Tab-separated table of C-alpha atoms in Angstrom:
chain	number	residue	atom	x	y	z
A	1	UNK	CA	71.780	101.744	99.637
A	2	UNK	CA	69.751	105.341	99.710
A	3	UNK	CA	71.322	107.546	98.333
A	4	UNK	CA	73.612	109.278	100.495
A	5	UNK	CA	75.464	106.408	100.602
A	6	UNK	CA	76.053	105.765	96.902
A	7	UNK	CA	77.285	108.984	96.369
A	8	UNK	CA	79.433	108.681	98.783
A	9	UNK	CA	81.089	105.556	97.984
A	10	UNK	CA	81.123	106.554	94.479
A	11	UNK	CA	83.733	109.226	95.323
A	12	UNK	CA	85.102	107.939	97.468
A	13	UNK	CA	85.376	105.177	94.386
A	14	UNK	CA	86.532	107.839	92.147
A	15	UNK	CA	88.689	110.127	93.781
A	16	UNK	CA	91.235	107.287	95.567
A	17	UNK	CA	92.391	106.207	91.343
A	18	UNK	CA	92.581	110.194	91.397
A	19	UNK	CA	95.020	110.945	93.993
A	20	UNK	CA	96.980	107.535	92.543
A	21	UNK	CA	96.690	109.163	88.850
A	22	UNK	CA	96.971	113.419	89.596
A	23	UNK	CA	99.907	113.784	92.034
A	24	UNK	CA	101.518	110.719	90.929
A	25	UNK	CA	102.362	110.008	87.272
A	26	UNK	CA	104.451	112.030	86.935
A	27	UNK	CA	107.451	110.556	88.873
A	28	UNK	CA	105.701	107.506	87.579
A	29	UNK	CA	106.322	108.827	84.188
A	30	UNK	CA	109.996	110.173	84.869
A	31	UNK	CA	110.825	106.877	87.133
A	32	UNK	CA	109.501	104.446	86.075
A	33	UNK	CA	108.927	104.777	81.624
A	34	UNK	CA	112.656	107.321	82.079
A	35	UNK	CA	111.253	110.485	80.881
A	36	UNK	CA	112.947	113.552	81.431
A	37	UNK	CA	110.640	116.274	83.893
A	38	UNK	CA	110.205	118.137	80.983
A	39	UNK	CA	109.761	115.560	78.782
A	40	UNK	CA	106.448	113.905	81.064
A	41	UNK	CA	104.967	117.495	80.896
A	42	UNK	CA	104.360	117.746	77.529
A	43	UNK	CA	102.358	113.672	77.203
A	44	UNK	CA	100.525	114.195	80.711
A	45	UNK	CA	99.657	117.772	79.496
A	46	UNK	CA	98.089	116.634	75.802
A	47	UNK	CA	96.353	114.588	78.702
A	48	UNK	CA	94.689	117.585	79.798
A	49	UNK	CA	93.745	118.685	76.433
A	50	UNK	CA	92.343	115.442	75.670
A	51	UNK	CA	91.137	116.011	79.007
A	52	UNK	CA	89.429	119.269	78.162
A	53	UNK	CA	88.464	118.146	75.290
A	54	UNK	CA	86.921	115.115	76.264
A	55	UNK	CA	84.626	116.520	78.561
A	56	UNK	CA	83.797	119.885	76.831
A	57	UNK	CA	81.471	118.053	73.852
A	58	UNK	CA	81.634	114.564	74.534
A	59	UNK	CA	80.487	114.064	77.559
A	60	UNK	CA	77.117	116.704	77.411
A	61	UNK	CA	76.791	114.375	74.206
A	62	UNK	CA	76.511	111.486	75.903
A	63	UNK	CA	74.456	112.347	78.667
A	64	UNK	CA	71.882	113.369	76.169
A	65	UNK	CA	72.711	109.940	74.687
A	66	UNK	CA	72.466	107.168	77.787
A	67	UNK	CA	71.581	107.898	82.087
A	68	UNK	CA	73.617	108.702	83.994
A	69	UNK	CA	75.231	105.695	86.015
A	70	UNK	CA	75.041	103.648	82.928
A	71	UNK	CA	77.716	106.205	81.433
A	72	UNK	CA	79.693	106.086	84.063
A	73	UNK	CA	79.561	102.330	84.608
A	74	UNK	CA	81.332	102.117	80.477
A	75	UNK	CA	83.597	104.773	81.153
A	76	UNK	CA	85.046	103.120	84.281
A	77	UNK	CA	85.263	99.748	82.327
A	78	UNK	CA	86.764	101.813	80.006
A	79	UNK	CA	89.513	102.902	81.701
A	80	UNK	CA	90.800	99.953	82.812
A	81	UNK	CA	90.795	98.645	79.677
A	82	UNK	CA	92.856	101.825	78.179
A	83	UNK	CA	95.335	101.764	81.352
A	84	UNK	CA	96.274	97.812	80.872
A	85	UNK	CA	98.126	99.115	77.400
A	86	UNK	CA	100.997	101.415	79.697
A	87	UNK	CA	102.213	97.363	81.092
A	88	UNK	CA	104.008	96.799	78.207
A	89	UNK	CA	104.540	100.409	76.309
A	90	UNK	CA	108.262	101.832	76.000
A	91	UNK	CA	108.195	104.613	72.955
A	92	UNK	CA	107.488	107.641	73.894
A	93	UNK	CA	104.617	107.020	71.003
A	94	UNK	CA	102.709	104.271	72.746
A	95	UNK	CA	103.200	106.205	76.050
A	96	UNK	CA	102.113	110.013	74.159
A	97	UNK	CA	98.988	107.987	72.889
A	98	UNK	CA	97.791	105.894	75.679
A	99	UNK	CA	97.531	108.950	77.696
A	100	UNK	CA	95.429	111.087	74.873
A	101	UNK	CA	93.960	108.179	75.062
A	102	UNK	CA	93.018	107.522	78.930
A	103	UNK	CA	92.513	111.492	79.325
A	104	UNK	CA	89.981	111.005	76.668
A	105	UNK	CA	87.825	108.290	78.179
A	106	UNK	CA	88.798	108.088	82.280
A	107	UNK	CA	88.720	112.090	83.799
A	108	UNK	CA	84.821	112.103	82.154
A	109	UNK	CA	83.539	110.341	85.168
A	110	UNK	CA	84.216	113.207	87.797
A	111	UNK	CA	81.518	115.410	85.393
A	112	UNK	CA	79.478	112.426	85.670
A	113	UNK	CA	79.765	112.676	89.582
A	114	UNK	CA	79.113	115.934	89.595
A	115	UNK	CA	76.236	116.102	87.957
A	116	UNK	CA	74.367	112.857	89.189
A	117	UNK	CA	75.801	115.006	93.097
A	118	UNK	CA	74.306	117.997	92.053
A	119	UNK	CA	70.561	116.880	90.489
A	120	UNK	CA	70.336	114.384	94.039
A	121	UNK	CA	70.930	117.764	95.756
A	122	UNK	CA	67.621	119.191	93.687
A	123	UNK	CA	65.676	116.533	93.353
A	124	UNK	CA	66.621	114.341	96.905
A	125	UNK	CA	68.559	116.423	99.375
A	126	UNK	CA	71.183	114.549	99.812
A	127	UNK	CA	73.748	117.286	100.947
A	128	UNK	CA	76.996	117.583	98.709
A	129	UNK	CA	79.941	118.465	100.971
A	130	UNK	CA	78.690	114.879	103.006
A	131	UNK	CA	79.351	112.551	100.142
A	132	UNK	CA	82.512	115.215	98.860
A	133	UNK	CA	84.246	114.235	102.027
A	134	UNK	CA	84.100	110.745	101.294
A	135	UNK	CA	86.022	111.340	98.347
A	136	UNK	CA	88.697	113.094	100.051
A	137	UNK	CA	89.109	110.485	102.190
A	138	UNK	CA	89.670	108.112	99.244
A	139	UNK	CA	92.062	110.357	98.028
A	140	UNK	CA	93.988	110.019	101.009
A	141	UNK	CA	93.952	106.585	100.854
A	142	UNK	CA	94.902	106.533	98.118
A	143	UNK	CA	98.191	108.501	98.878
A	144	UNK	CA	98.969	106.443	101.979
A	145	UNK	CA	98.692	103.392	99.495
A	146	UNK	CA	100.678	104.930	97.507
A	147	UNK	CA	103.595	106.351	99.110
A	148	UNK	CA	104.009	103.101	100.789
A	149	UNK	CA	103.875	101.202	98.155
A	150	UNK	CA	106.998	102.842	96.927
A	151	UNK	CA	108.696	102.721	99.712
A	152	UNK	CA	109.165	99.348	98.953
A	153	UNK	CA	108.615	98.519	95.612
A	154	UNK	CA	110.098	101.898	93.473
A	155	UNK	CA	107.237	103.807	91.789
A	156	UNK	CA	106.675	100.399	88.691
A	157	UNK	CA	103.520	100.027	92.314
A	158	UNK	CA	102.212	103.265	91.302
A	159	UNK	CA	100.551	101.444	88.021
A	160	UNK	CA	98.999	98.625	89.833
A	161	UNK	CA	97.676	100.422	92.812
A	162	UNK	CA	96.213	101.915	89.886
A	163	UNK	CA	94.077	99.431	88.270
A	164	UNK	CA	93.681	97.925	91.630
A	165	UNK	CA	91.560	100.930	91.961
A	166	UNK	CA	89.799	101.267	88.183
A	167	UNK	CA	88.030	98.398	88.828
A	168	UNK	CA	87.040	98.118	92.597
A	169	UNK	CA	85.334	102.231	90.912
A	170	UNK	CA	83.923	99.596	88.132
A	171	UNK	CA	82.253	97.371	90.795
A	172	UNK	CA	80.812	100.361	92.818
A	173	UNK	CA	79.336	102.374	89.979
A	174	UNK	CA	77.920	98.363	89.560
A	175	UNK	CA	75.728	98.729	93.370
A	176	UNK	CA	71.856	99.552	92.785
A	177	UNK	CA	72.065	103.961	91.746
A	178	UNK	CA	69.916	106.340	93.244
A	179	UNK	CA	66.023	106.377	90.193
A	180	UNK	CA	67.339	109.975	88.803
A	181	UNK	CA	70.297	109.072	87.547
A	182	UNK	CA	68.776	105.864	85.583
A	183	UNK	CA	66.672	108.137	84.015
A	184	UNK	CA	67.511	107.589	79.615
A	185	UNK	CA	67.630	111.068	78.986
A	186	UNK	CA	64.796	111.836	76.214
A	187	UNK	CA	65.176	111.837	72.798
A	188	UNK	CA	65.795	115.517	71.419
A	189	UNK	CA	65.423	117.451	74.451
A	190	UNK	CA	65.036	121.085	73.440
A	191	UNK	CA	66.537	122.321	77.134
A	192	UNK	CA	69.835	119.925	77.021
A	193	UNK	CA	71.399	120.950	72.911
A	194	UNK	CA	70.422	124.691	73.846
A	195	UNK	CA	72.286	124.158	77.813
A	196	UNK	CA	75.395	125.435	76.226
A	197	UNK	CA	74.903	128.371	74.359
A	198	UNK	CA	72.340	129.014	77.275
A	199	UNK	CA	75.378	129.152	79.306
A	200	UNK	CA	77.553	130.826	77.243
A	201	UNK	CA	75.792	134.085	76.052
A	202	UNK	CA	75.562	134.585	81.135
A	203	UNK	CA	78.093	137.155	82.007
A	204	UNK	CA	76.998	135.892	85.226
A	205	UNK	CA	77.933	132.195	84.789
A	206	UNK	CA	81.348	132.415	81.827
A	207	UNK	CA	82.439	134.478	84.657
A	208	UNK	CA	81.910	132.685	87.710
A	209	UNK	CA	84.292	130.232	85.014
A	210	UNK	CA	86.910	132.500	83.967
A	211	UNK	CA	87.593	132.768	88.163
A	212	UNK	CA	86.786	128.738	87.979
A	213	UNK	CA	89.124	128.994	85.701
A	214	UNK	CA	92.414	130.892	87.296
A	215	UNK	CA	91.980	129.095	90.766
A	216	UNK	CA	92.173	125.520	89.604
A	217	UNK	CA	94.711	125.780	87.290
A	218	UNK	CA	97.163	127.773	89.973
A	219	UNK	CA	97.213	124.036	91.448
A	220	UNK	CA	99.306	122.547	88.421
A	221	UNK	CA	102.565	122.804	89.732
A	222	UNK	CA	101.394	121.582	92.514
A	223	UNK	CA	99.677	118.153	91.588
A	224	UNK	CA	102.479	117.730	88.214
A	225	UNK	CA	105.233	118.410	90.690
A	226	UNK	CA	104.885	118.107	94.512
A	227	UNK	CA	106.407	114.371	94.979
A	228	UNK	CA	109.076	115.402	92.709
A	229	UNK	CA	109.462	118.228	94.622
A	230	UNK	CA	109.488	116.598	97.612
A	231	UNK	CA	111.532	114.290	96.340
A	232	UNK	CA	114.207	117.238	95.764
A	233	UNK	CA	114.467	118.460	98.950
A	234	UNK	CA	115.169	115.180	100.406
A	235	UNK	CA	112.083	113.053	101.682
A	236	UNK	CA	111.387	109.655	101.700
A	237	UNK	CA	108.572	108.180	99.787
A	238	UNK	CA	106.681	107.037	101.699
A	239	UNK	CA	106.911	109.899	104.273
A	240	UNK	CA	106.254	111.825	100.507
A	241	UNK	CA	102.444	110.431	100.725
A	242	UNK	CA	101.880	111.870	104.524
A	243	UNK	CA	102.479	114.969	103.686
A	244	UNK	CA	100.789	115.073	100.733
A	245	UNK	CA	98.117	113.090	102.681
A	246	UNK	CA	98.285	117.243	105.364
A	247	UNK	CA	96.389	119.290	102.624
A	248	UNK	CA	93.496	116.479	101.933
A	249	UNK	CA	92.647	116.639	104.924
A	250	UNK	CA	92.071	119.351	105.354
A	251	UNK	CA	89.581	118.977	102.364
A	252	UNK	CA	88.270	116.485	104.008
A	253	UNK	CA	87.338	118.940	107.097
A	254	UNK	CA	85.934	121.989	104.554
A	255	UNK	CA	83.710	119.199	103.211
A	256	UNK	CA	82.465	117.933	106.175
A	257	UNK	CA	81.500	121.438	107.078
A	258	UNK	CA	80.611	123.518	104.073
A	259	UNK	CA	77.413	122.787	104.171
A	260	UNK	CA	76.674	124.506	107.399
A	261	UNK	CA	79.068	127.155	107.593
A	262	UNK	CA	79.633	128.452	104.582
A	263	UNK	CA	74.960	127.566	103.327
A	264	UNK	CA	74.695	132.132	104.119
A	265	UNK	CA	77.408	133.024	102.295
A	266	UNK	CA	77.718	134.235	98.679
A	267	UNK	CA	79.618	132.987	96.209
A	268	UNK	CA	81.425	135.305	95.455
A	269	UNK	CA	83.029	135.393	98.827
A	270	UNK	CA	84.391	131.850	98.971
A	271	UNK	CA	85.813	132.920	95.222
A	272	UNK	CA	88.053	136.096	97.648
A	273	UNK	CA	88.762	133.114	100.121
A	274	UNK	CA	90.082	131.087	97.775
A	275	UNK	CA	92.265	133.300	96.338
A	276	UNK	CA	93.744	134.853	98.547
A	277	UNK	CA	94.434	131.074	100.444
A	278	UNK	CA	95.447	130.500	96.755
A	279	UNK	CA	98.054	132.621	96.954
A	280	UNK	CA	99.716	133.186	100.006
A	281	UNK	CA	100.137	129.140	99.504
A	282	UNK	CA	102.750	129.362	96.132
A	283	UNK	CA	104.818	132.856	97.560
A	284	UNK	CA	105.448	130.483	101.149
A	285	UNK	CA	106.439	127.737	98.525
A	286	UNK	CA	108.837	130.196	96.749
A	287	UNK	CA	109.935	132.292	99.197
A	288	UNK	CA	110.879	129.498	101.898
A	289	UNK	CA	112.163	126.214	99.164
A	290	UNK	CA	111.798	124.119	103.049
A	291	UNK	CA	109.788	121.236	103.610
A	292	UNK	CA	108.375	122.079	106.679
A	293	UNK	CA	106.727	125.420	105.203
A	294	UNK	CA	105.548	123.226	102.810
A	295	UNK	CA	103.252	120.638	104.917
A	296	UNK	CA	102.286	124.425	106.627
A	297	UNK	CA	100.898	125.152	103.146
A	298	UNK	CA	99.309	122.144	103.100
A	299	UNK	CA	96.282	123.450	105.478
A	300	UNK	CA	95.229	125.837	102.563
A	301	UNK	CA	94.303	123.549	100.265
A	302	UNK	CA	90.799	123.547	101.893
A	303	UNK	CA	90.768	127.317	100.850
A	304	UNK	CA	92.790	126.775	96.947
A	305	UNK	CA	90.903	124.155	95.852
A	306	UNK	CA	88.275	123.844	98.817
A	307	UNK	CA	86.421	126.770	99.086
A	308	UNK	CA	86.792	127.403	95.485
A	309	UNK	CA	85.005	123.501	93.920
A	310	UNK	CA	82.792	124.730	96.581
A	311	UNK	CA	81.704	128.003	95.415
A	312	UNK	CA	81.146	126.839	91.617
A	313	UNK	CA	78.897	123.912	92.903
A	314	UNK	CA	77.095	126.234	95.226
A	315	UNK	CA	76.750	128.802	91.659
A	316	UNK	CA	75.140	125.838	89.620
A	317	UNK	CA	72.672	124.535	92.503
A	318	UNK	CA	71.348	127.885	93.174
A	319	UNK	CA	71.545	129.048	89.745
A	320	UNK	CA	71.315	126.554	86.771
A	321	UNK	CA	68.674	124.353	85.767
A	322	UNK	CA	68.884	120.720	86.246
A	323	UNK	CA	68.533	120.676	82.078
A	324	UNK	CA	71.745	122.579	82.290
A	325	UNK	CA	74.030	121.022	85.273
A	326	UNK	CA	75.544	118.244	82.674
A	327	UNK	CA	76.821	121.358	80.646
A	328	UNK	CA	77.824	122.908	83.087
A	329	UNK	CA	80.451	120.061	84.253
A	330	UNK	CA	81.659	119.856	81.613
A	331	UNK	CA	82.665	123.543	80.792
A	332	UNK	CA	83.741	123.100	84.900
A	333	UNK	CA	86.385	119.179	84.126
A	334	UNK	CA	87.606	120.846	80.942
A	335	UNK	CA	88.687	124.422	80.874
A	336	UNK	CA	88.322	124.980	84.725
A	337	UNK	CA	89.747	121.873	85.350
A	338	UNK	CA	91.384	120.620	82.170
A	339	UNK	CA	92.859	123.079	80.180
A	340	UNK	CA	93.747	125.179	81.666
A	341	UNK	CA	96.141	122.860	83.989
A	342	UNK	CA	97.217	121.301	80.886
A	343	UNK	CA	98.454	124.462	80.022
A	344	UNK	CA	100.530	125.674	83.807
A	345	UNK	CA	101.735	122.080	83.645
A	346	UNK	CA	103.488	122.571	80.753
A	347	UNK	CA	104.582	125.887	81.494
A	348	UNK	CA	105.820	125.064	84.591
A	349	UNK	CA	107.137	122.109	84.594
A	350	UNK	CA	109.957	124.516	82.755
A	351	UNK	CA	109.939	126.668	85.233
A	352	UNK	CA	110.887	124.165	87.392
A	353	UNK	CA	113.632	123.105	85.859
A	354	UNK	CA	114.926	126.553	86.135
A	355	UNK	CA	114.276	126.352	89.557
A	356	UNK	CA	110.752	124.139	91.873
A	357	UNK	CA	110.791	127.384	93.692
A	358	UNK	CA	109.878	129.270	90.023
A	359	UNK	CA	107.007	126.912	88.705
A	360	UNK	CA	105.245	127.180	92.199
A	361	UNK	CA	105.449	130.656	91.957
A	362	UNK	CA	104.330	130.876	88.900
A	363	UNK	CA	100.467	129.558	90.071
A	364	UNK	CA	99.658	132.621	92.272
A	365	UNK	CA	100.605	134.877	88.842
A	366	UNK	CA	96.678	133.654	88.006
A	367	UNK	CA	95.099	132.842	91.224
A	368	UNK	CA	96.540	137.013	92.101
A	369	UNK	CA	93.634	138.077	89.106
A	370	UNK	CA	90.642	136.177	90.191
A	371	UNK	CA	90.989	138.393	93.443
A	372	UNK	CA	91.221	141.176	90.957
A	373	UNK	CA	88.250	139.644	88.594
A	374	UNK	CA	85.683	138.908	91.901
A	375	UNK	CA	86.442	142.319	92.955
A	376	UNK	CA	85.143	143.878	90.389
A	377	UNK	CA	82.672	141.569	89.149
A	378	UNK	CA	81.018	141.243	91.772
A	379	UNK	CA	77.981	144.156	92.750
A	380	UNK	CA	77.348	143.343	88.925
A	381	UNK	CA	76.616	140.200	88.588
A	382	UNK	CA	75.460	139.173	92.132
A	383	UNK	CA	76.943	135.940	92.324
């Protein structure tokens, strides 16, 4: 299996599970474990804090102990074992503890995958967008499967689909991997140990990270309450899966063409495009509480998520040394993809109980400042 195919397969495998966990876990906790939306949001928020701590502190450390391939294999196997503990759990304390533990392990696979992709971009010349589009395909297939499964067997099916997906990922990560990912790190690597400190001194990187944090955090209401929102407006569970898939179809198209279309775009221009798409998306859902407007807004996912993520990947590919990439990916996963989403998931849960549309308007209050930040800093830092 060549490097491009290996990366495509494992992006597919990971994002299949992400397509179960991210949009459906709130629904599983509220329907199958009978928690309130606010109680479930507190559990998920705590889980995201665990994800942030783990990807920020432990992921860079683990990459200095073992190869990326071995690390991802062990994380996938441990994720299967921890997820199985949900089956007998019924108390709030147990659900809280399992979610916290699961988020300390499972989400680290993502920065591992992204770090591996960036290394292969630099060393092997693979096309990131081409392989990442397979991740989006895995996500969309998961949405379809869970949508159909919940229509037939209710929300209890969500857990079993997630377990099957994790088991498949553990197997796919065992396939022959590209040589650069099998390299064991050198002991006491000065560059690796200093990578985080170097990045914290870079005003350009910190500015980019702050903007990415605002843009990715603004997806919290969509990720955690999109399924519930569509249930509230009367959409059948099967069709919810189809509707959520629209966003991923546009994401697939974006990543499939991004390497070509955005090759000459500066990172700042991609971030401005992402901020504009994000702000428009959340305001539309707030102003027009209609399933048809929600469906239309799904096309903007290619910008609100796709353009923001691709901009970050392009920045670290262009600007950072290989020894800095795991630290940069860990910080991105921890802060932009976890802490910001954790904070806004909890806040969005309380706003959702006041008015579902209000939680989406709250997201626009974060994407709009991202636009302003880019306009104020793009000439100073040349990104």
